[in-house]
Short mmCIF file of C-alpha atoms in Angstrom, two decimals:
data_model
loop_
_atom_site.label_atom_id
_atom_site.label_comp_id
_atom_site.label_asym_id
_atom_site.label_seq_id
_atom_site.Cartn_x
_atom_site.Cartn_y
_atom_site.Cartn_z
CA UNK B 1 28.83 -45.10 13.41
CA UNK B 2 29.59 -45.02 17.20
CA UNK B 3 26.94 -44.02 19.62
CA UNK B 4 28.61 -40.18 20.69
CA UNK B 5 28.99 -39.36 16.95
CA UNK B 6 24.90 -40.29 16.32
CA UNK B 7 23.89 -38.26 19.38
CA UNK B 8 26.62 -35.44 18.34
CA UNK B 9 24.65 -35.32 14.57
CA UNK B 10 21.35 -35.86 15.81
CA UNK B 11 21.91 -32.68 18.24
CA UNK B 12 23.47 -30.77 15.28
CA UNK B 13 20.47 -31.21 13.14
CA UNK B 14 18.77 -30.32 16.39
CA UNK B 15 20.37 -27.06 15.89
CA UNK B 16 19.44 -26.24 12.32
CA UNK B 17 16.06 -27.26 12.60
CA UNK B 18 15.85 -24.35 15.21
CA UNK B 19 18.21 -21.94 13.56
CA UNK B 20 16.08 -22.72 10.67
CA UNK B 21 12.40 -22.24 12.34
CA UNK B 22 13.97 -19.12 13.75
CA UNK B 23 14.81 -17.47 10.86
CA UNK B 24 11.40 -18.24 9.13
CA UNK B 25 9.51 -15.49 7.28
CA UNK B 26 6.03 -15.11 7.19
CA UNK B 27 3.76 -11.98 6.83
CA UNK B 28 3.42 -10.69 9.98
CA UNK B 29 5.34 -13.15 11.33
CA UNK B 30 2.16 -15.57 11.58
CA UNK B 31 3.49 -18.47 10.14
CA UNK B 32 1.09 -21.50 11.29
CA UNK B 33 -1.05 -23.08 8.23
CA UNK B 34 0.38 -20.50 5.58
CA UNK B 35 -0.75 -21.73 2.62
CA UNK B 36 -0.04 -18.53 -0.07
CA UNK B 37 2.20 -15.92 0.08
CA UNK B 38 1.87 -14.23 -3.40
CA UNK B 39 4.46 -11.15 -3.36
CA UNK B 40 5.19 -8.82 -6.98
CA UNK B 41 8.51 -9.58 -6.12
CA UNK B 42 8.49 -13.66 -6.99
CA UNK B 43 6.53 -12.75 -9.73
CA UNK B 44 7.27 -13.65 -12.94
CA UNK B 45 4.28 -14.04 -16.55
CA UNK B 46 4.63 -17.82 -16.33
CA UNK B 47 5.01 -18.39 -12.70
CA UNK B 48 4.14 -16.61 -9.52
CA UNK B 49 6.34 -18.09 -7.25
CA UNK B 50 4.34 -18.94 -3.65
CA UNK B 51 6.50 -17.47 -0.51
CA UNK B 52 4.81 -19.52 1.92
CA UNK B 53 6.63 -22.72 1.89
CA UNK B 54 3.81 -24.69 1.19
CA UNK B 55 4.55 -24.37 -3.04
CA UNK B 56 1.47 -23.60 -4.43
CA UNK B 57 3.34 -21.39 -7.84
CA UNK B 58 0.29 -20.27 -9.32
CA UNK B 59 0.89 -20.43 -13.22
CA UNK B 60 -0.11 -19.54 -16.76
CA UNK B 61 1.67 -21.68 -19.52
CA UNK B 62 -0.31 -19.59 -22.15
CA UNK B 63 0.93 -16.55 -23.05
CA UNK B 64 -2.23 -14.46 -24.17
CA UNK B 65 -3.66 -15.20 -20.77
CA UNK B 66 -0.43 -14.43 -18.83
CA UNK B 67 -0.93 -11.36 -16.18
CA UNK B 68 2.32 -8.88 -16.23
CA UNK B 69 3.58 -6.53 -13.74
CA UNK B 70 2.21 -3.18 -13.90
CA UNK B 71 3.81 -0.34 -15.95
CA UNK B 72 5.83 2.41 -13.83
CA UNK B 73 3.34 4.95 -13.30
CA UNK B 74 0.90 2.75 -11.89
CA UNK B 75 3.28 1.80 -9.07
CA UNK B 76 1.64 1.72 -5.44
CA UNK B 77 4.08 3.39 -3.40
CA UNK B 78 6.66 2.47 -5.83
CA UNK B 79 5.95 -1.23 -5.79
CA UNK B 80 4.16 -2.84 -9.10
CA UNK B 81 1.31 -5.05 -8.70
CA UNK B 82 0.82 -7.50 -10.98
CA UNK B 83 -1.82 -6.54 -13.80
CA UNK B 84 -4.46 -9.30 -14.89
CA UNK B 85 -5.79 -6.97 -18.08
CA UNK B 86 -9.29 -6.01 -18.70
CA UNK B 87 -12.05 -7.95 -20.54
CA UNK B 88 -12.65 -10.56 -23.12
CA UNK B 89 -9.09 -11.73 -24.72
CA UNK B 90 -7.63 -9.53 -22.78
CA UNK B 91 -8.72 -11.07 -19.47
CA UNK B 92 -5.40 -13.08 -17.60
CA UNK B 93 -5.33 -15.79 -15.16
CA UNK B 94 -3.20 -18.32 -13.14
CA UNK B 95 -4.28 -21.18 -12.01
CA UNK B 96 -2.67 -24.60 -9.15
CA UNK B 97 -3.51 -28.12 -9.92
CA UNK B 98 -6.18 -30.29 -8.20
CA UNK B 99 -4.45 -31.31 -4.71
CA UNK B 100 -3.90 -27.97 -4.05
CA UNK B 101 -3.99 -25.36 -2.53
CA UNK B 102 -4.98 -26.26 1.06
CA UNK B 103 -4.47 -30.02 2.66
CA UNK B 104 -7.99 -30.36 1.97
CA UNK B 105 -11.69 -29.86 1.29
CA UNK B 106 -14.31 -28.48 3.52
CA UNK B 107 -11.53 -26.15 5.85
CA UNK B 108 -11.38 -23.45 8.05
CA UNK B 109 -9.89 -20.43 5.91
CA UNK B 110 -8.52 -16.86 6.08
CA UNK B 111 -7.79 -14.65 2.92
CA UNK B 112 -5.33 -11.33 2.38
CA UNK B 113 -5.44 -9.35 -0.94
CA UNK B 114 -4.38 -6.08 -1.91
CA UNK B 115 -5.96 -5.20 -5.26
CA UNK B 116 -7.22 -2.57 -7.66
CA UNK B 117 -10.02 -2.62 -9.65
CA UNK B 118 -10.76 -0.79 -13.18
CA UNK B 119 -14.40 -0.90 -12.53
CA UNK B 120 -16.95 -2.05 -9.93
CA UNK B 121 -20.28 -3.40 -11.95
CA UNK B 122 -21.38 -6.89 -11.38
CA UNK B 123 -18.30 -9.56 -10.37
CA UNK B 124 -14.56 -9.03 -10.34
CA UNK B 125 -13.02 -11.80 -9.24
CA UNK B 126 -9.76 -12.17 -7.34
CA UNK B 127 -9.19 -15.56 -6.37
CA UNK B 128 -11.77 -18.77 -6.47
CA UNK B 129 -11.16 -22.42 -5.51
CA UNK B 130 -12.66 -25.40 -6.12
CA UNK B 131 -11.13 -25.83 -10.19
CA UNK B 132 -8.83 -25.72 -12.43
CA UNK B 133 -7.33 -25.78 -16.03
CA UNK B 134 -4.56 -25.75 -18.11
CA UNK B 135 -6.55 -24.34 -21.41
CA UNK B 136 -7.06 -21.05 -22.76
CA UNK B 137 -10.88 -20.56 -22.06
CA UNK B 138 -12.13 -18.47 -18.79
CA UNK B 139 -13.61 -21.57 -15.94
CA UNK B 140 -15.53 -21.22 -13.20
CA UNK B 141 -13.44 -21.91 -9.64
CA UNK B 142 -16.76 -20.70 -6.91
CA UNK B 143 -16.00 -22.61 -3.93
CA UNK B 144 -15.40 -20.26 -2.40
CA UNK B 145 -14.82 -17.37 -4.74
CA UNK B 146 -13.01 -13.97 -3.22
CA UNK B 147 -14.82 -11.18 -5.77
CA UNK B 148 -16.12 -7.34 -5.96
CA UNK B 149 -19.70 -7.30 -6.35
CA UNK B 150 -21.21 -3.81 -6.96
CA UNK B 151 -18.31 -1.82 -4.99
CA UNK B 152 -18.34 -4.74 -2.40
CA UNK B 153 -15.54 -7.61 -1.81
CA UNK B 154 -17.42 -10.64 -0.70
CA UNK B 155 -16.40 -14.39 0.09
CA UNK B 156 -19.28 -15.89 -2.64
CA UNK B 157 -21.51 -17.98 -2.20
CA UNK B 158 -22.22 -15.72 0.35
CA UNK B 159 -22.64 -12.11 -0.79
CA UNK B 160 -24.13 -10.36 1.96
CA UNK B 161 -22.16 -7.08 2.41
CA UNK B 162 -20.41 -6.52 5.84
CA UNK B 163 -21.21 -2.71 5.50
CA UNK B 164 -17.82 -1.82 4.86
CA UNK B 165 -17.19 1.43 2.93
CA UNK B 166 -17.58 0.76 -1.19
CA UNK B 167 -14.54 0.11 -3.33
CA UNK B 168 -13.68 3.00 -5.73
CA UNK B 169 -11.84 2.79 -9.29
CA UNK B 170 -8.13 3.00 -9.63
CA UNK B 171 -7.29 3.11 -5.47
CA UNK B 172 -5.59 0.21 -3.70
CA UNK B 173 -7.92 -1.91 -1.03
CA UNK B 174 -6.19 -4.10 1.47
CA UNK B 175 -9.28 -6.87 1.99
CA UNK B 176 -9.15 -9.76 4.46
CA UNK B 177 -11.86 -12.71 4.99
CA UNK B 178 -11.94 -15.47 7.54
CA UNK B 179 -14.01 -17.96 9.10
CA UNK B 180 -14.88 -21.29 10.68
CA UNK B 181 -16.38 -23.84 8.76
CA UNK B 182 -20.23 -24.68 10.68
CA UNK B 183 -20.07 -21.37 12.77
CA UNK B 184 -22.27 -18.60 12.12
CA UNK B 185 -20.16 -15.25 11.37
CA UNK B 186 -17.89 -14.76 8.27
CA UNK B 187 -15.38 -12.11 8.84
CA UNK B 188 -14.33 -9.26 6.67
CA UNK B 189 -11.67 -6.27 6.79
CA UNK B 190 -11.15 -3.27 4.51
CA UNK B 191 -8.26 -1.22 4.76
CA UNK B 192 -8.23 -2.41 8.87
CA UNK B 193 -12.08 -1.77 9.30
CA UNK B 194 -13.91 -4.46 9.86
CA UNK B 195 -16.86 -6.33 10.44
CA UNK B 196 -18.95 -9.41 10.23
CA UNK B 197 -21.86 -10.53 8.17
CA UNK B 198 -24.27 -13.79 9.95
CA UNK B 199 -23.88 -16.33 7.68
CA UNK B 200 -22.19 -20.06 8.12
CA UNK B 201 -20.13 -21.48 5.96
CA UNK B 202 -20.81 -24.81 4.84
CA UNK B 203 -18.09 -27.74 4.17
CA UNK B 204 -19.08 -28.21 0.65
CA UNK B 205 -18.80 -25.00 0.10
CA UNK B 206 -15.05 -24.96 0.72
CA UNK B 207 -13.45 -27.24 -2.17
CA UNK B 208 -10.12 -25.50 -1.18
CA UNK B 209 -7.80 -28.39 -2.50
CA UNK B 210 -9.72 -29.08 -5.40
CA UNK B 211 -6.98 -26.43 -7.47
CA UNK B 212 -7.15 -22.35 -7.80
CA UNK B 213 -7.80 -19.69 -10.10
CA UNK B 214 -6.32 -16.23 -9.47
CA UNK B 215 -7.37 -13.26 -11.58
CA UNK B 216 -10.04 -13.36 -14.24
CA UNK B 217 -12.94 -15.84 -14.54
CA UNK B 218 -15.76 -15.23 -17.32
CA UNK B 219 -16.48 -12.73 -14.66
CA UNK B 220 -13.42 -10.95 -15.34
CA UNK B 221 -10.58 -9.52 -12.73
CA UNK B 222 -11.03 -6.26 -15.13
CA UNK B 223 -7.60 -4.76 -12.53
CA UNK B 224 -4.56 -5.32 -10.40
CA UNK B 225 -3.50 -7.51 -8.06
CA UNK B 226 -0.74 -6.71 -5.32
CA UNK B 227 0.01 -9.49 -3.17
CA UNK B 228 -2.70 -12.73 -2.00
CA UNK B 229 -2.01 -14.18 1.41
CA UNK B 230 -3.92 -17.47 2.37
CA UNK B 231 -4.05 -19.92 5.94
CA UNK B 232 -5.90 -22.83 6.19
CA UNK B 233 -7.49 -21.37 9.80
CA UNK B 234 -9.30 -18.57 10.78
CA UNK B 235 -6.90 -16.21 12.11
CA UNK B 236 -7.75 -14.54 15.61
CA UNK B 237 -7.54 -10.22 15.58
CA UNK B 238 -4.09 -9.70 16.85
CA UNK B 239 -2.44 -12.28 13.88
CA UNK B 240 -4.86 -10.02 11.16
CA UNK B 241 -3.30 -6.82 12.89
CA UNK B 242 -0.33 -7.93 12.07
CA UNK B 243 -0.59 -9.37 8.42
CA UNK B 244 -2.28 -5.80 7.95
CA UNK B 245 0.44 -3.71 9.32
CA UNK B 246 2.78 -5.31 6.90
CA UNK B 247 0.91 -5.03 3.61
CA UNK B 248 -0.15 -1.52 5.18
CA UNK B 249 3.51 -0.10 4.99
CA UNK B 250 3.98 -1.60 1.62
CA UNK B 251 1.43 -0.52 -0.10
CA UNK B 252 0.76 3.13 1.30
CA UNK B 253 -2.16 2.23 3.38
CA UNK B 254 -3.43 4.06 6.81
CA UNK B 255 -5.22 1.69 9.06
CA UNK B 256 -7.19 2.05 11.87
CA UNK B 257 -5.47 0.49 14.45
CA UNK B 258 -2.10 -0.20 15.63
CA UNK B 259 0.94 -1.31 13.64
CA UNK B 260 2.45 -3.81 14.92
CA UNK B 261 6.07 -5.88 13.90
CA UNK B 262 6.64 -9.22 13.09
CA UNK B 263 7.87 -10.12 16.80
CA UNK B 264 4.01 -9.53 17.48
CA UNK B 265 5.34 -6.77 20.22
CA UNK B 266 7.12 -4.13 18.92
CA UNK B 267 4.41 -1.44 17.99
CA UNK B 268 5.71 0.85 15.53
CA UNK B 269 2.67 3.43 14.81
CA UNK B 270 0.29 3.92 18.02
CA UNK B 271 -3.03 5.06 17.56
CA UNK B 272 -3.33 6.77 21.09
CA UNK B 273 0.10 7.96 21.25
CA UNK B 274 0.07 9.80 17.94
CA UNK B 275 -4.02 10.94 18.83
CA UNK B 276 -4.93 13.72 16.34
CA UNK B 277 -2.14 12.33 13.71
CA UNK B 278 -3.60 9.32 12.21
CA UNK B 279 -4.12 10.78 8.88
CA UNK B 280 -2.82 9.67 5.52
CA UNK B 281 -0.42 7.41 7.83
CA UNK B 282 2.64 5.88 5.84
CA UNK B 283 6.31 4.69 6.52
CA UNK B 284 9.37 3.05 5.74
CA UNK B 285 10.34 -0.10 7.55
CA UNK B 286 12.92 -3.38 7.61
CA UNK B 287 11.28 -6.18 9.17
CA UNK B 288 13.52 -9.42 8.47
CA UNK B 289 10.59 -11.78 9.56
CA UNK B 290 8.00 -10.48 7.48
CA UNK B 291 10.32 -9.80 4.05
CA UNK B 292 9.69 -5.94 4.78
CA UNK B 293 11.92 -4.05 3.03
CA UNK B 294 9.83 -0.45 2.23
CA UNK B 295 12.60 2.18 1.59
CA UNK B 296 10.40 4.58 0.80
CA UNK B 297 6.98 5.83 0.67
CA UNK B 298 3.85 8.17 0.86
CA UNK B 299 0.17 7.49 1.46
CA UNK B 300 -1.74 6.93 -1.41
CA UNK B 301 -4.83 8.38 -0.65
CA UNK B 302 -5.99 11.68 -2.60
CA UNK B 303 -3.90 14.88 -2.96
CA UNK B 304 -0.53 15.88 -2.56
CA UNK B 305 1.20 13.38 0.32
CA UNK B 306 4.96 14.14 1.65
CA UNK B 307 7.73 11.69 0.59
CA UNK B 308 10.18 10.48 2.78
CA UNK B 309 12.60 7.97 1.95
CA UNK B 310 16.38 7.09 2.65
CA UNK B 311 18.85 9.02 0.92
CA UNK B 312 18.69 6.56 -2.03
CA UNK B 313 15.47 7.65 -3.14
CA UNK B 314 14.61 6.12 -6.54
CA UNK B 315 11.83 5.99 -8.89
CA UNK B 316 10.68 2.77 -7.53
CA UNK B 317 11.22 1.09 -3.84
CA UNK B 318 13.43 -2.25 -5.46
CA UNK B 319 15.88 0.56 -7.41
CA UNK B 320 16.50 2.47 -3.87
CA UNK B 321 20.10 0.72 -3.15
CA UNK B 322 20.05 2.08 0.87
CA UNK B 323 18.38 0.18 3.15
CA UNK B 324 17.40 0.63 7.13
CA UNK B 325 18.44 -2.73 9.32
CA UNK B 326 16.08 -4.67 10.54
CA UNK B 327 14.04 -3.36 13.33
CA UNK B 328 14.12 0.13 11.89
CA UNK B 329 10.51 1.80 11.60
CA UNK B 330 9.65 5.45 10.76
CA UNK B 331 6.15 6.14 10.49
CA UNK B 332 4.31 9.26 9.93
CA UNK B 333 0.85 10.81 9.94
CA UNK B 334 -0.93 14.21 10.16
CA UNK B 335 -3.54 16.25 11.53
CA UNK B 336 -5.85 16.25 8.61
CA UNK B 337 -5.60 19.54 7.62
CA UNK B 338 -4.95 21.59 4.28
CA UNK B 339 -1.09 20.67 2.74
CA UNK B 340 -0.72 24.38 1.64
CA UNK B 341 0.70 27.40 2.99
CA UNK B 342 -2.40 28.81 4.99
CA UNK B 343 -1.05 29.88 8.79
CA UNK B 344 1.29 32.77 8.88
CA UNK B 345 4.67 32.36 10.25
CA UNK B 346 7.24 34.78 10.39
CA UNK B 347 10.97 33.72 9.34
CA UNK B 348 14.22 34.62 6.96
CA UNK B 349 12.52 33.89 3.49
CA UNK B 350 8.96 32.18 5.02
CA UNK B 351 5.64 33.77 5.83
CA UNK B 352 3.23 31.27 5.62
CA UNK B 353 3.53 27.40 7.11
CA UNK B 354 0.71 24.40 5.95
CA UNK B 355 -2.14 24.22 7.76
CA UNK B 356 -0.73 20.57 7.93
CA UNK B 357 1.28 19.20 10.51
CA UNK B 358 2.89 15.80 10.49
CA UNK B 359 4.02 13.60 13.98
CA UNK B 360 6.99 10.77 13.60
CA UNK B 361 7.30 7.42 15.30
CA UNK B 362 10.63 6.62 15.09
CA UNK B 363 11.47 3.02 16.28
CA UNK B 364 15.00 1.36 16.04
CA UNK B 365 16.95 4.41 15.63
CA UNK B 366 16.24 5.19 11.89
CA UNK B 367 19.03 8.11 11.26
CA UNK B 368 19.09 10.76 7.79
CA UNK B 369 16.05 10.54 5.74
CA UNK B 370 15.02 12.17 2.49
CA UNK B 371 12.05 14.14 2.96
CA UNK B 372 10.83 15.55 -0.01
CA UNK B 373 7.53 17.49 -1.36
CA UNK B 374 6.48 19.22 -4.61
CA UNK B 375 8.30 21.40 -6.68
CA UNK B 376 6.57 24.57 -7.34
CA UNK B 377 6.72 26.80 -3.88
CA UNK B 378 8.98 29.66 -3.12
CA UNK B 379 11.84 28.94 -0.67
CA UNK B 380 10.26 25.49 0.68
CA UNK B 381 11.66 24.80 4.39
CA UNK B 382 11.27 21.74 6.37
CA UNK B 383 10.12 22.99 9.93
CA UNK B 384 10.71 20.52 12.71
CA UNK B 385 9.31 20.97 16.36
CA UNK B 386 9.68 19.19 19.44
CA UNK B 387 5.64 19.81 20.04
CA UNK B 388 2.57 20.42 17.85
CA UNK B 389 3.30 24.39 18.21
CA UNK B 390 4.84 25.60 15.37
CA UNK B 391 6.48 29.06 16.01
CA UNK B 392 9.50 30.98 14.23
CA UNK B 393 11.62 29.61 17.74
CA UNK B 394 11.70 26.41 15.34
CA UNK B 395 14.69 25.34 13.38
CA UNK B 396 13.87 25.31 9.46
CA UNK B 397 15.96 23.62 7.22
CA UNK B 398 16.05 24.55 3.45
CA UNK B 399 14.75 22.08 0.95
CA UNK B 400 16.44 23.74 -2.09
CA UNK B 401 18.16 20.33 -3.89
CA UNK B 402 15.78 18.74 -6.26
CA UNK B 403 14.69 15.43 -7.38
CA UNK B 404 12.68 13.98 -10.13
CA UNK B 405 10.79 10.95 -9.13
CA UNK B 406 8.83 8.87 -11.57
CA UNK B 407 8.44 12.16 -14.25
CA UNK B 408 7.59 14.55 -10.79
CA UNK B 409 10.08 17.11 -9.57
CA UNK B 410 10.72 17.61 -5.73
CA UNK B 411 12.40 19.41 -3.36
CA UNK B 412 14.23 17.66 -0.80
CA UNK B 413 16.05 18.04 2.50
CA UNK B 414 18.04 15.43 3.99
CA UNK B 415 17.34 15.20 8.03
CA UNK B 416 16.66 13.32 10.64
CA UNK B 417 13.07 12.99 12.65
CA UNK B 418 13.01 11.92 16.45
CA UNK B 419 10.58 9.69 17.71
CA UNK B 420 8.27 11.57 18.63
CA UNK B 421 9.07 15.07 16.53
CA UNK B 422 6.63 17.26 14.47
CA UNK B 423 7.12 18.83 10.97
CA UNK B 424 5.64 20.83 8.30
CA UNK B 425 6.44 22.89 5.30
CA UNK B 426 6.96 26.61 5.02
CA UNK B 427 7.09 29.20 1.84
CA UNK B 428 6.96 32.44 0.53
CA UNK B 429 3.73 33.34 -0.52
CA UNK B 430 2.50 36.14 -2.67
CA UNK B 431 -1.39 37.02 -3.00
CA UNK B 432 -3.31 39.80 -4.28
CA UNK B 433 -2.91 42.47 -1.53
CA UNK B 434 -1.16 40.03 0.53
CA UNK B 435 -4.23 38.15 1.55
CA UNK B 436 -3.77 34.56 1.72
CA UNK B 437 -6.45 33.24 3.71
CA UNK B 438 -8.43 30.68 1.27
CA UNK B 439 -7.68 32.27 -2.13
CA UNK B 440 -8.56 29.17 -4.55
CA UNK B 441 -6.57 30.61 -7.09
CA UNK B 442 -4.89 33.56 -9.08
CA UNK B 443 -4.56 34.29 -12.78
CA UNK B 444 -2.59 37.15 -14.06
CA UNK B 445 -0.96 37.98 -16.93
CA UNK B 446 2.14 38.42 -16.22
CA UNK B 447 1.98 34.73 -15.40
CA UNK B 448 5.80 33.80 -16.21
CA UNK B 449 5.09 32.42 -19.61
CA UNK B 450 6.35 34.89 -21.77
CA UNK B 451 6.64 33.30 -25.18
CA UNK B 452 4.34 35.19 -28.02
CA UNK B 453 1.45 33.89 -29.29
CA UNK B 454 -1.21 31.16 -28.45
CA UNK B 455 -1.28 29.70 -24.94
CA UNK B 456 -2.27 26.58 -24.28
CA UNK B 457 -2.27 27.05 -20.28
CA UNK B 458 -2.96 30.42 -17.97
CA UNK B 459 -1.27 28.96 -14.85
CA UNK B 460 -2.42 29.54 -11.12
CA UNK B 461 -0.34 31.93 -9.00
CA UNK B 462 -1.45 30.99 -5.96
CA UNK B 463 -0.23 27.93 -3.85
CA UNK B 464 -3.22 25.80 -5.16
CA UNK B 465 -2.24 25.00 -8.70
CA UNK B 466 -5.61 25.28 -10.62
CA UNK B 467 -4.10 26.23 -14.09
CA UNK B 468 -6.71 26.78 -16.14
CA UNK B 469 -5.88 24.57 -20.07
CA UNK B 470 -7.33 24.62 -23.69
CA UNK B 471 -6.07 21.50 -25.58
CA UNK B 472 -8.67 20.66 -27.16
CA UNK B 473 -8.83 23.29 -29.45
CA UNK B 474 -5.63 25.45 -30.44
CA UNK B 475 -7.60 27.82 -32.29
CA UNK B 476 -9.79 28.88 -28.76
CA UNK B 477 -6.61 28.85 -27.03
CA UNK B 478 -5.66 32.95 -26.41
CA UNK B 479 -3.23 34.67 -27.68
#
């Protein structure tokens, strides 16, 4: 092979090296010493399929102690984490061999879980190093083990709580630990709070490549698990930020700070722009370098949360068939107040708006969107304002189609938000006398259920939905 056809390869393999590095995927786009990337979507009972690269599959070669994905009602805005079961024979757990799954022992570390957990008594383990197996029976992997203790998430040995808020039953956490092997201060973050509890983590306490266990121990996992993320450093802030803001938008979550892209500039939700708004924050995004592909969503925290979605809206974010391109973000949150029709406002059909008012960040251009809400009101509008003032000057846009999403019926309008625009819902309300203002609830006979004989429910006629139900009994239910 002649000299100019070497040098002509070489710089051709040159090229892919770099088109290859370019195009590489990471959470957040922070790539260096990715060790795990578990994602619901490479999951499969046998095999969870690592995303980092580095292929560390966790796996479960027997099947009564194989996790599964979670049934369709427990999706997490519409994505299915991956359910390890409860207690005793039921308890599930993968496992990676000895070698693995950092380079070695005694390492610098930082952990990323999303995860749910059935109850909070004693230990629930997540994910422990340090052992291994490839039998049935539950082992101990403690070196370093990532667990709830009590309605805490600590990194045992060292259980010391950093004073983060306690972990309730049935809700998604996003949890994140780091530190530095031999320097005092281990690191946590819940949800994007954080804070750090004095203790130093010894070497031997960090048998990282002596093999894995994710999910149950013989102190059980007893929940779900979303996604695990793992580098063999301690990350600094800005990378955590970022890891955050992507498992953030998948999973429904608000955080406390910024969100911030892949490219580590483009900030697509800004917590001093959007001031007053930073409530029950959620979005839809494409974000090529971190595998974001959230086509739809809503917060999951408590009570009713708007929907918005592209116009493929779908019982479950992998079924919606329309996607955004990458670099498209549209991000919402509101002003904390009550999502009911509470403030008067005049208009053809309306006369009371929520007390609720939501702000977009629209980055990249992100065109029609679905936004729907909760069947039930009279004559829901969309109202959309340029500023936080809602008045009758603004346009309202009828949200008469429907849509049933995972068993729940919405109503739906098909717009676009600006960067920067406001919305809210409007209805027609009827009261007793016509008085609105915080009326918890209103039972009448003439209820709309008309059918003779027993009834099982006296439904609420007020906005508020507090039916009032006898099923245990059919013989106290009236007539």
């Amino acid at each position: 092979m002649n000299k100019q056809l070497r040098s002509g390869l070489a710089a051709l393999a040159l090229t892919m090296l770099g088109l290859t590095g370019a195009r590489a995927q990471s959470p957040g786009g922070v790539a260096a010493n990715l060790k795990i990337w578990l994602r619901p979507e490479t999951f499969t009972p046998s095999s969870w399929t690592d995303a980092s690269g580095s292929g560390n599959h966790f796996t479960q070669s027997n099947a009564g102690r194989q996790p599964f994905l979670a049934l369709p009602q427990e999706l997490y805005n519409f994505n299915s984490p991956v359910d390890f079961g409860t207690t005793g024979a039921d308890a599930r757990f993968m496992v990676v061999p000895t070698g693995r799954p950092y380079s070695a022992n005694g390492t610098n570390s930082t952990l990323f879980t999303t995860s749910v957990n059935r109850n909070v008594s004693g230990y629930s383990d997540i994910i422990g190093f340090g052992a291994t197996t490839t039998g049935t029976g539950l082992i101990n992997a403690n070196t370093p083990v990532y667990t709830n203790l009590s309605s805490n998430i600590v990194l045992y040995p060292y259980i010391t709580n950093a004073g983060l808020p306690q972990v309730e039953v049935g809700k998604m956490y996003l949890n994140d630990v780091s530190f530095t092997v031999g320097t005092a201060g281990i690191k946590y973050g819940q949800n994007g709070q954080t804070g750090t509890v004095n203790n130093t983590f010894a070497a031997g306490n960090a048998a990282h490549a002596n093999g894995a266990v994710l999910g149950s121990q013989p102190e059980v996992r007893d929940g779900l698990i979303g996604e695990v993320i793992a580098y063999e450093r301690d990350l600094a802030e800005d990378e955590k930020v970022r890891v955050r803001s992507y498992l953030a938008i998948k999973y429904g979550l608000t955080l406390p700070h910024n969100y911030v892209a892949s490219n580590g500039s483009t900030v697509f939700w800004d917590q001093t722009t959007n001031n007053g708004y930073n409530n029950n924050i959620a979005g839809i995004a494409r974000d090529a370098g971190s595998l974001q592909n959230q086509k739809q969503s809503r917060s999951v925290n408590d009570g009713k949360q708007v929907l918005i979605a592209t116009t493929g809206l779908a019982d479950a974010n992998a079924a919606n068939t329309t996607e955004l391109t990458d670099g498209q973000f549209l991000l919402w949150g509101d002003n904390g107040l009550a999502k009911a029709p509470a403030v008067a406002l005049a208009g053809p059909g309306i006369n009371f708006r929520f007390a609720a008012i939501w702000k977009a960040q629209n980055s990249g251009s992100v065109g029609t969107v679905r936004v729907a809400w909760p069947a039930g009101l009279t004559n829901l509008k969309l109202i959309q304002s340029s500023d936080a003032t809602i008045d009758s000057s603004d346009p309202a846009t009828g949200m008469t189609a429907t849509q049933i999403v995972n068993g729940v019926s919405y109503n739906y309008a098909d717009v676009s938000l600006a960067d920067g625009q406001f919305f809210t819902f409007a209805a027609f309300v009827q009261a007793p006398g016509g008085v609105v203002a915080n009326l918890l609830m209103w039972h009448k006979a003439n209820d709309g259920v008309n059918a003779a004989g027993a009834k099982n429910i006296w439904k609420d006629m007020s906005v508020n939905g507090r039916d009032v139900t006898q099923n245990n009994n059919a013989a106290n239910q009236p007539g």
